[in-house]
Short mmCIF file of C-alpha atoms in Angstrom, two decimals:
data_model
loop_
_atom_site.label_atom_id
_atom_site.label_comp_id
_atom_site.label_asym_id
_atom_site.label_seq_id
_atom_site.Cartn_x
_atom_site.Cartn_y
_atom_site.Cartn_z
CA MET R 1 20.14 5.64 25.91
CA ALA R 2 21.75 3.45 23.29
CA LEU R 3 18.38 1.87 22.45
CA ALA R 4 16.79 5.31 22.07
CA GLU R 5 19.59 6.45 19.75
CA ARG R 6 19.27 3.24 17.74
CA SER R 7 15.50 3.75 17.46
CA LEU R 8 16.00 7.30 16.20
CA ALA R 9 18.59 6.07 13.72
CA ASP R 10 16.22 3.36 12.48
CA ARG R 11 13.40 5.87 12.03
CA ALA R 12 15.75 8.19 10.15
CA ALA R 13 16.88 5.31 7.91
CA ARG R 14 13.25 4.46 7.09
CA ALA R 15 12.40 8.07 6.17
CA PRO R 16 11.59 8.60 2.48
CA LEU R 17 14.63 9.40 0.37
CA LEU R 18 12.96 12.52 -1.08
CA LEU R 19 12.28 13.79 2.46
CA ARG R 20 15.86 13.27 3.60
CA MET R 21 17.37 14.85 0.49
CA GLY R 22 14.82 17.66 0.66
CA LEU R 23 15.70 18.43 4.29
CA VAL R 24 19.41 18.53 3.45
CA ALA R 25 18.73 20.83 0.49
CA VAL R 26 16.55 23.13 2.62
CA ALA R 27 19.21 23.32 5.36
CA VAL R 28 21.97 24.14 2.84
CA VAL R 29 19.85 26.77 1.06
CA LEU R 30 18.81 28.42 4.34
CA LEU R 31 22.40 28.53 5.61
CA PHE R 32 23.59 29.97 2.30
CA SER R 33 20.80 32.59 2.32
CA VAL R 34 21.56 33.71 5.90
CA LEU R 35 25.30 34.01 5.19
CA THR R 36 24.60 35.88 1.95
CA ALA R 37 22.28 38.31 3.72
CA TRP R 38 24.87 38.97 6.44
CA VAL R 39 27.66 39.58 3.92
CA LEU R 40 25.55 41.87 1.72
CA GLU R 41 24.20 43.87 4.66
CA THR R 42 27.68 44.33 6.14
CA ALA R 43 29.08 45.40 2.77
CA PHE R 44 26.21 47.86 2.24
CA ARG R 45 26.61 49.33 5.73
CA ASP R 46 30.38 49.81 5.28
CA ASN R 47 30.00 51.33 1.82
CA ALA R 48 27.24 53.69 3.01
CA ALA R 49 29.38 54.81 5.94
CA ASP R 50 32.36 55.46 3.63
CA ALA R 51 30.10 57.44 1.31
CA ALA R 52 28.81 59.55 4.22
CA GLU R 53 32.35 60.39 5.35
CA THR R 54 33.32 61.26 1.78
CA ARG R 55 30.37 63.64 1.54
CA LEU R 56 31.37 65.31 4.81
CA GLU R 57 34.92 65.78 3.53
CA ALA R 58 33.58 67.41 0.38
CA GLN R 59 31.34 69.70 2.47
CA VAL R 60 34.33 70.73 4.60
CA LEU R 61 36.36 71.61 1.50
CA LEU R 62 33.49 73.67 0.10
CA LEU R 63 33.12 75.48 3.42
CA MET R 64 36.85 76.27 3.49
CA GLY R 65 36.59 77.78 0.03
CA MET R 66 33.84 80.15 1.19
CA VAL R 67 35.39 81.28 4.51
CA GLU R 68 37.02 84.70 5.02
CA VAL R 69 39.26 84.91 8.09
CA LEU R 70 40.00 88.42 9.37
CA ALA R 71 41.37 87.41 12.76
CA GLU R 72 41.66 84.30 14.83
CA ASP R 73 38.30 85.09 16.41
CA ASP R 74 36.75 86.83 13.41
CA VAL R 75 35.63 84.29 10.84
CA ARG R 76 33.05 85.29 8.29
CA VAL R 77 30.97 82.85 6.18
CA PRO R 78 28.44 83.89 3.47
CA GLN R 79 24.78 83.44 4.30
CA MET R 80 24.26 81.14 1.28
CA LEU R 81 25.89 77.88 2.34
CA PRO R 82 26.67 75.00 -0.10
CA GLU R 83 24.17 72.63 1.54
CA SER R 84 20.57 73.65 2.34
CA ARG R 85 20.51 71.47 5.46
CA LEU R 86 23.19 73.67 7.01
CA GLN R 87 20.74 76.57 7.01
CA LEU R 88 17.77 74.73 8.63
CA PRO R 89 17.70 74.42 12.42
CA GLY R 90 17.92 70.77 13.30
CA GLY R 91 18.45 69.89 9.61
CA GLY R 92 20.69 66.95 10.43
CA LEU R 93 23.89 68.43 8.91
CA TYR R 94 25.96 70.71 11.14
CA ALA R 95 29.16 72.68 10.63
CA ARG R 96 31.39 74.68 12.97
CA ILE R 97 34.83 76.24 13.05
CA LEU R 98 36.97 76.02 16.16
CA GLY R 99 39.62 78.58 17.01
CA PRO R 100 43.13 78.00 18.41
CA ALA R 101 41.75 77.77 21.95
CA GLY R 102 39.18 75.17 20.93
CA ASP R 103 36.28 77.59 21.23
CA THR R 104 33.64 77.83 18.54
CA VAL R 105 34.20 80.89 16.36
CA TRP R 106 31.46 80.03 13.88
CA ARG R 107 28.59 77.57 13.60
CA SER R 108 26.04 76.89 10.91
CA PRO R 109 22.43 78.04 11.39
CA SER R 110 21.42 74.37 11.68
CA ALA R 111 23.54 74.03 14.87
CA VAL R 112 22.38 77.16 16.64
CA ALA R 113 20.06 75.34 19.07
CA THR R 114 22.08 72.10 19.15
CA GLU R 115 24.75 71.18 21.67
CA LEU R 116 27.29 69.39 19.45
CA ASN R 117 29.64 68.56 22.31
CA ASP R 118 27.12 66.13 23.82
CA TRP R 119 26.91 63.94 20.74
CA THR R 120 28.45 60.48 20.72
CA ARG R 121 30.13 58.53 17.96
CA ASP R 122 27.05 56.29 17.58
CA GLU R 123 24.78 59.28 16.92
CA TYR R 124 26.62 61.10 14.11
CA PHE R 125 29.20 60.98 11.40
CA ALA R 126 32.01 63.47 11.95
CA TYR R 127 34.85 64.81 9.80
CA SER R 128 37.42 67.35 11.01
CA MET R 129 40.23 69.11 9.19
CA THR R 130 42.80 71.39 10.84
CA VAL R 131 44.13 74.23 8.69
CA ARG R 132 46.82 76.78 9.58
CA TRP R 133 45.48 80.01 8.23
CA GLN R 134 48.04 82.73 7.35
CA LEU R 135 47.21 86.19 8.78
CA ASP R 136 49.74 89.08 8.48
CA GLY R 137 52.74 86.88 8.84
CA GLU R 138 51.32 84.61 11.48
CA SER R 139 49.70 81.21 11.22
CA VAL R 140 46.32 80.71 12.91
CA PRO R 141 45.21 77.09 13.44
CA LEU R 142 41.53 76.60 12.66
CA VAL R 143 39.52 73.38 12.88
CA PHE R 144 36.75 72.88 10.30
CA GLN R 145 34.28 70.28 11.53
CA MET R 146 31.25 68.78 9.77
CA LEU R 147 28.72 66.56 11.62
CA GLU R 148 25.81 64.56 10.19
CA ASP R 149 22.98 62.89 12.06
CA ARG R 150 23.00 59.06 11.64
CA SER R 151 19.21 58.69 11.71
CA ALA R 152 18.92 59.02 7.93
CA PHE R 153 21.75 56.52 7.53
CA ASP R 154 20.05 54.07 9.92
CA GLU R 155 16.76 54.43 8.02
CA GLN R 156 18.58 53.74 4.76
CA VAL R 157 20.22 50.63 6.20
CA GLU R 158 16.92 49.42 7.64
CA SER R 159 15.16 49.90 4.31
CA TYR R 160 17.93 48.00 2.54
CA ARG R 161 17.76 45.21 5.15
CA TYR R 162 14.00 44.85 4.62
CA SER R 163 14.33 44.74 0.84
CA LEU R 164 17.27 42.36 1.07
CA TRP R 165 15.53 39.85 3.35
CA GLN R 166 12.30 40.06 1.37
CA GLY R 167 14.14 39.34 -1.87
CA LEU R 168 16.28 36.59 -0.34
CA LEU R 169 13.25 34.96 1.24
CA THR R 170 11.48 34.90 -2.12
CA MET R 171 14.59 33.53 -3.81
CA THR R 172 15.12 30.96 -1.04
CA LEU R 173 11.58 29.63 -1.25
CA SER R 174 11.77 29.52 -5.05
CA LEU R 175 15.12 27.74 -4.90
CA ILE R 176 13.81 25.19 -2.37
CA VAL R 177 10.78 24.44 -4.55
CA ALA R 178 13.03 24.20 -7.62
CA LEU R 179 15.42 21.83 -5.81
CA ILE R 180 12.61 19.58 -4.60
CA LEU R 181 11.07 19.48 -8.09
CA ALA R 182 14.48 18.75 -9.59
CA LEU R 183 15.04 15.95 -7.07
CA TRP R 184 11.63 14.44 -7.80
CA PHE R 185 11.51 14.79 -11.58
CA TRP R 186 15.20 14.34 -12.36
CA GLY R 187 17.29 13.23 -9.40
CA LEU R 188 15.02 10.37 -8.27
CA ARG R 189 13.81 9.39 -11.75
CA PRO R 190 16.23 6.42 -11.98
CA LEU R 191 14.83 5.01 -8.72
CA ARG R 192 11.26 5.37 -9.99
CA ARG R 193 12.34 3.62 -13.20
CA VAL R 194 13.83 0.78 -11.13
CA ARG R 195 10.54 0.45 -9.25
CA ALA R 196 8.53 0.41 -12.50
CA GLU R 197 10.78 -2.27 -13.97
CA LEU R 198 10.54 -4.33 -10.79
CA ASP R 199 6.74 -4.17 -11.10
CA ALA R 200 7.08 -5.25 -14.73
CA LEU R 201 9.29 -8.14 -13.59
CA ARG R 202 6.69 -9.16 -11.04
CA HIS R 203 3.96 -9.13 -13.72
CA GLY R 204 6.08 -11.04 -16.23
CA ASP R 205 6.48 -8.17 -18.72
CA ARG R 206 10.28 -8.09 -18.34
CA VAL R 207 13.00 -10.59 -17.64
CA HIS R 208 15.68 -8.15 -16.44
CA LEU R 209 16.19 -4.58 -15.24
CA GLU R 210 17.46 -2.97 -18.42
CA GLY R 211 18.24 0.68 -17.61
CA PRO R 212 20.38 2.59 -18.50
CA TYR R 213 21.01 3.80 -14.97
CA PRO R 214 23.57 6.02 -13.21
CA ARG R 215 26.69 4.26 -12.01
CA GLU R 216 25.55 3.96 -8.37
CA ILE R 217 22.13 2.53 -9.24
CA GLY R 218 23.60 0.43 -12.05
CA ALA R 219 25.54 -1.60 -9.48
CA LEU R 220 22.28 -2.26 -7.60
CA THR R 221 20.31 -3.27 -10.70
CA GLY R 222 23.17 -5.50 -11.80
CA SER R 223 23.04 -7.34 -8.49
CA ILE R 224 19.25 -7.70 -8.79
CA ASN R 225 19.61 -9.13 -12.31
CA ASP R 226 22.20 -11.61 -11.04
CA LEU R 227 19.82 -12.66 -8.26
CA ILE R 228 16.95 -13.12 -10.76
CA ASP R 229 19.14 -15.27 -13.02
CA PHE R 230 20.28 -17.31 -10.04
CA GLU R 231 16.71 -17.93 -8.85
CA ARG R 232 15.60 -18.92 -12.35
CA GLU R 233 18.48 -21.36 -12.67
CA ARG R 234 17.76 -22.82 -9.24
CA LEU R 235 14.08 -23.22 -10.10
CA VAL R 236 14.95 -25.04 -13.33
CA ARG R 237 17.35 -27.30 -11.44
CA GLN R 238 14.67 -28.13 -8.88
CA GLN R 239 12.14 -28.91 -11.60
CA ASN R 240 14.61 -31.09 -13.46
CA ALA R 241 15.52 -32.94 -10.26
CA LEU R 242 11.88 -33.69 -9.44
CA ALA R 243 11.14 -34.74 -13.02
CA ASP R 244 14.17 -37.05 -13.09
CA LEU R 245 13.18 -38.57 -9.75
CA ALA R 246 9.61 -39.19 -10.87
CA HIS R 247 10.73 -40.60 -14.21
CA SER R 248 13.22 -42.92 -12.54
CA LEU R 249 10.59 -44.33 -10.18
CA LYS R 250 7.89 -44.88 -12.80
CA THR R 251 9.67 -47.75 -14.54
CA PRO R 252 10.33 -49.99 -11.48
CA ILE R 253 6.84 -49.30 -10.17
CA ALA R 254 5.33 -50.33 -13.52
CA SER R 255 7.39 -53.56 -13.45
CA LEU R 256 6.25 -54.25 -9.89
CA ARG R 257 2.63 -53.76 -10.94
CA LEU R 258 3.02 -56.24 -13.85
CA ASN R 259 4.54 -58.81 -11.52
CA LEU R 260 1.76 -58.36 -8.99
CA GLU R 261 -0.97 -58.79 -11.59
CA GLY R 262 -0.02 -62.45 -11.88
CA HIS R 263 -0.32 -63.15 -8.15
CA ALA R 264 -3.25 -64.47 -6.16
CA PRO R 265 -6.06 -62.14 -4.97
CA ASP R 266 -4.56 -62.14 -1.50
CA HIS R 267 -2.08 -59.56 -2.76
CA GLU R 268 -4.87 -56.97 -3.27
CA ASP R 269 -3.58 -54.90 -0.41
CA LEU R 270 -0.16 -54.71 -2.02
CA ARG R 271 -1.79 -53.66 -5.30
CA ARG R 272 -3.60 -50.83 -3.54
CA GLN R 273 -0.30 -49.69 -2.07
CA VAL R 274 1.27 -49.75 -5.52
CA ASP R 275 -1.66 -47.72 -6.87
CA ARG R 276 -1.19 -45.22 -4.12
CA LEU R 277 2.56 -45.05 -4.76
CA GLN R 278 1.97 -44.55 -8.45
CA ALA R 279 -0.50 -41.73 -7.71
CA MET R 280 2.09 -40.08 -5.48
CA VAL R 281 4.75 -40.35 -8.21
CA GLN R 282 2.34 -38.86 -10.76
CA HIS R 283 1.56 -36.02 -8.40
CA GLN R 284 5.27 -35.35 -7.84
CA LEU R 285 5.79 -35.35 -11.60
CA ASN R 286 3.05 -32.76 -11.94
CA GLN R 287 4.57 -30.72 -9.11
CA ALA R 288 7.96 -30.82 -10.84
CA GLN R 289 6.38 -29.56 -14.07
CA ARG R 290 4.35 -26.86 -12.31
CA VAL R 291 6.01 -23.48 -11.93
CA GLY R 292 3.37 -22.05 -9.58
CA PRO R 293 2.88 -18.39 -8.83
CA VAL R 294 5.97 -16.93 -10.50
CA PRO R 295 5.92 -13.12 -10.12
CA PHE R 296 7.40 -12.49 -13.61
CA GLN R 297 5.21 -15.03 -15.47
CA THR R 298 3.97 -13.76 -18.85
CA PRO R 299 0.23 -14.08 -19.62
CA GLU R 300 -0.82 -17.26 -21.47
CA PRO R 301 -3.89 -17.05 -23.79
CA LEU R 302 -6.68 -19.36 -22.65
CA ALA R 303 -8.47 -20.20 -25.90
CA PRO R 304 -5.60 -22.05 -27.71
CA VAL R 305 -4.81 -24.19 -24.65
CA ILE R 306 -8.48 -25.05 -24.13
CA GLU R 307 -8.89 -26.04 -27.79
CA ARG R 308 -5.77 -28.18 -27.66
CA THR R 309 -6.92 -29.91 -24.48
CA CYS R 310 -10.37 -30.56 -25.97
CA ARG R 311 -8.83 -32.16 -29.04
CA ALA R 312 -6.73 -34.42 -26.84
CA LEU R 313 -9.78 -35.48 -24.77
CA ARG R 314 -12.40 -35.59 -27.51
CA ARG R 315 -11.89 -39.31 -28.25
CA LEU R 316 -12.10 -40.13 -24.53
CA ALA R 317 -15.26 -38.03 -24.29
CA GLU R 318 -16.83 -39.81 -27.25
CA HIS R 319 -15.95 -43.15 -25.68
CA GLN R 320 -17.75 -41.95 -22.54
CA GLY R 321 -20.72 -40.79 -24.68
CA ALA R 322 -20.21 -37.08 -23.91
CA SER R 323 -19.72 -34.09 -26.20
CA LEU R 324 -17.42 -31.16 -25.52
CA GLU R 325 -18.85 -27.71 -26.19
CA THR R 326 -16.87 -24.48 -26.03
CA ASP R 327 -17.87 -20.83 -25.82
CA LEU R 328 -14.58 -18.94 -25.57
CA ALA R 329 -14.22 -15.17 -25.35
CA GLU R 330 -11.35 -13.54 -27.21
CA GLY R 331 -8.45 -11.99 -25.36
CA CYS R 332 -8.77 -13.99 -22.13
CA ALA R 333 -5.44 -15.00 -20.59
CA LEU R 334 -3.95 -16.20 -17.32
CA ARG R 335 -0.57 -15.58 -15.71
CA MET R 336 0.22 -19.30 -15.70
CA ASP R 337 2.80 -21.33 -17.60
CA SER R 338 1.49 -23.66 -20.30
CA GLY R 339 2.38 -26.83 -18.35
CA ALA R 340 0.38 -25.78 -15.31
CA MET R 341 -2.50 -24.62 -17.52
CA LEU R 342 -2.57 -27.98 -19.37
CA GLU R 343 -2.60 -29.81 -16.05
CA LEU R 344 -5.42 -27.59 -14.77
CA LEU R 345 -7.57 -27.98 -17.89
CA GLY R 346 -6.80 -31.69 -18.16
CA ASN R 347 -8.03 -32.36 -14.64
CA LEU R 348 -11.08 -30.11 -15.12
CA LEU R 349 -12.22 -31.78 -18.33
CA ASP R 350 -11.32 -35.30 -17.23
CA ASN R 351 -13.39 -34.83 -14.07
CA ALA R 352 -16.32 -33.40 -16.07
CA VAL R 353 -16.23 -36.12 -18.76
CA ARG R 354 -16.14 -38.94 -16.22
CA HIS R 355 -19.24 -37.63 -14.45
CA ALA R 356 -21.22 -36.20 -17.37
CA ARG R 357 -24.09 -38.09 -19.01
CA SER R 358 -23.80 -36.54 -22.46
CA ARG R 359 -22.63 -32.90 -22.39
CA VAL R 360 -19.71 -30.85 -21.10
CA ARG R 361 -19.51 -27.10 -21.74
CA ILE R 362 -16.45 -24.87 -21.32
CA THR R 363 -16.90 -21.08 -21.32
CA THR R 364 -14.59 -18.15 -20.66
CA HIS R 365 -15.31 -14.55 -19.78
CA CYS R 366 -12.96 -11.67 -19.05
CA ASP R 367 -13.27 -7.97 -18.38
CA GLY R 368 -11.34 -5.36 -16.46
CA ARG R 369 -12.37 -6.87 -13.11
CA GLU R 370 -11.84 -10.62 -13.45
CA THR R 371 -11.12 -13.57 -15.75
CA VAL R 372 -13.59 -16.47 -15.37
CA LEU R 373 -13.29 -20.06 -16.65
CA THR R 374 -16.43 -22.20 -16.23
CA VAL R 375 -16.87 -25.95 -16.82
CA ASP R 376 -20.45 -27.36 -16.69
CA ASP R 377 -21.64 -30.96 -17.06
CA ASP R 378 -25.00 -32.74 -16.99
CA GLY R 379 -23.95 -35.36 -14.45
CA PRO R 380 -25.25 -35.88 -10.92
CA GLY R 381 -23.43 -32.79 -9.58
CA ILE R 382 -21.93 -32.29 -6.13
CA GLU R 383 -24.15 -31.75 -3.12
CA PRO R 384 -23.62 -28.47 -1.22
CA ALA R 385 -22.63 -30.36 1.92
CA ASP R 386 -19.79 -32.10 0.03
CA ARG R 387 -18.42 -29.14 -1.94
CA GLU R 388 -15.88 -28.04 0.65
CA ARG R 389 -14.85 -31.54 1.61
CA VAL R 390 -14.12 -32.76 -1.94
CA LEU R 391 -11.42 -30.09 -2.28
CA GLU R 392 -9.34 -31.90 0.32
CA ARG R 393 -6.77 -34.34 -0.92
CA GLY R 394 -8.09 -37.92 -1.22
CA GLN R 395 -11.75 -36.96 -0.60
CA ARG R 396 -14.63 -37.86 -2.99
CA ALA R 397 -18.27 -36.95 -3.04
CA ASP R 398 -19.13 -40.66 -2.64
CA THR R 399 -17.57 -44.08 -3.14
CA ARG R 400 -19.91 -45.17 -5.89
CA GLU R 401 -19.10 -45.63 -9.56
CA ASP R 402 -19.60 -42.66 -11.88
CA VAL R 403 -22.53 -42.36 -14.34
CA HIS R 404 -20.74 -44.54 -16.89
CA GLY R 405 -20.09 -47.37 -14.45
CA GLN R 406 -16.39 -46.56 -14.14
CA ALA R 407 -14.63 -47.02 -10.84
CA ALA R 408 -14.45 -43.91 -8.71
CA GLY R 409 -11.18 -41.96 -8.70
CA GLN R 410 -8.72 -41.43 -5.91
CA GLY R 411 -9.98 -37.97 -4.94
CA LEU R 412 -6.94 -36.12 -6.30
CA GLY R 413 -8.43 -34.28 -9.30
CA LEU R 414 -10.35 -31.56 -7.47
CA SER R 415 -7.55 -31.19 -4.94
CA ILE R 416 -5.01 -30.61 -7.71
CA ILE R 417 -7.39 -28.15 -9.40
CA HIS R 418 -7.91 -26.28 -6.14
CA THR R 419 -4.16 -26.13 -5.45
CA LEU R 420 -3.36 -24.84 -8.93
CA VAL R 421 -6.06 -22.17 -8.76
CA SER R 422 -4.99 -21.03 -5.27
CA ASP R 423 -1.30 -20.97 -6.22
CA HIS R 424 -2.10 -18.55 -9.04
CA GLY R 425 -4.23 -16.20 -6.97
CA GLY R 426 -7.64 -17.45 -8.09
CA GLN R 427 -10.76 -18.89 -6.47
CA LEU R 428 -12.54 -22.18 -7.19
CA GLU R 429 -16.32 -22.16 -6.79
CA ILE R 430 -18.45 -25.34 -7.03
CA GLU R 431 -22.08 -24.76 -7.99
CA ARG R 432 -25.05 -26.42 -9.71
CA ALA R 433 -24.97 -25.91 -13.49
CA PRO R 434 -28.12 -23.85 -14.20
CA GLU R 435 -28.77 -25.25 -17.70
CA LEU R 436 -27.14 -28.68 -17.77
CA GLY R 437 -28.14 -29.51 -14.20
CA GLY R 438 -24.86 -31.15 -13.17
CA ALA R 439 -21.79 -29.68 -11.51
CA ARG R 440 -20.37 -26.30 -12.35
CA LEU R 441 -16.70 -25.56 -11.57
CA ARG R 442 -16.16 -21.81 -11.77
CA LEU R 443 -12.57 -20.53 -11.68
CA VAL R 444 -12.14 -16.82 -11.02
CA PHE R 445 -8.80 -15.04 -11.53
CA ALA R 446 -7.67 -11.44 -11.37
CA PRO R 447 -7.23 -9.77 -14.78
CA VAL R 448 -3.77 -10.06 -16.31
CA GLY R 449 -3.27 -6.30 -16.00
CA ASP R 450 -3.17 -6.47 -12.13
#
């Protein structure tokens, strides 16, 4: 039982806020409408009943003014009565005069064929007035009685009830729609603004939730801003710690390498270990500088970073006998910090230059569907069977020297490229360059607007 109640409570807590507030508003409006209808109908019924009794009293007074009493059993009333219904049989309005013995001494034409004594309180309105009529020194008590059928009254109340409920139903539905629209367009607008700003934070277009917001939501957005600042500070501290660690290790490792270079060839195994250690330190340094897939990263234009990287590598490319060619589209950008982008482009171009014979081409393309960065070379390329394996850390296409006779690398370049591309939501595709004939590395990213 407790688990069932907890499950219902959990489902209720997960219900949309608009639905919950809408249901509360509907319940309140319906309750208010029902109570209003009951109060108005009761008030109308009471007022109509009072009005009917007032009319009967007035009819009795008019009848008394027209009566001529000759004796206690001789009461004369003119044929023209004050109310036409009194003259029509079964007209719904009935009058009679009772004598001292309680017998009927006069009745209206409308009551000729009607047994008034059998009526009940629920079937008619009744008003009676006892008058002591003076006749030759004596007082004769007469009772003037006026009765009215309630059917007309009940029809009037029923017609009012129908009109009342029809009007209240229309007003209730209109009020419910108005409340829901007000909740959506005005009441919940701050929450929609929070959601929009959170999306902007995730895309890097904002650094904080700025508002202004109502007091209750302002406390929430303030806590979120504090959390964002805390995470940024912690990320900077982690980066600084990794950078300091890598920088501290580089100097003793370099000294160890210099000392080992003077030893006999039998220390080659130690030198390989030092090379491996140095590669690990360099990788950790790059990891410390890399921010990775930060949800609020602002877009970084591609063309300036590519041009800067090409200028830095142009002398190395010329030394290798290769030329760097660029074909860069305007407006292309990536959601990647400049340090990570420099590392990505540096590894891409260094890998291409080392394996190219004479040409390396960098092109960019972007549209509403994707942003593509392509690096082609005219080197030996990568065989299809090796393209998946070379993306693993420490793996190379072969163990031979490159086209310029340089020693083969350590198999980290393509792995670092693949990791950077994956971390930023992109895909790395290795193909054969259609024009240059060497390797083509094609990097595909989502557009910066997504």
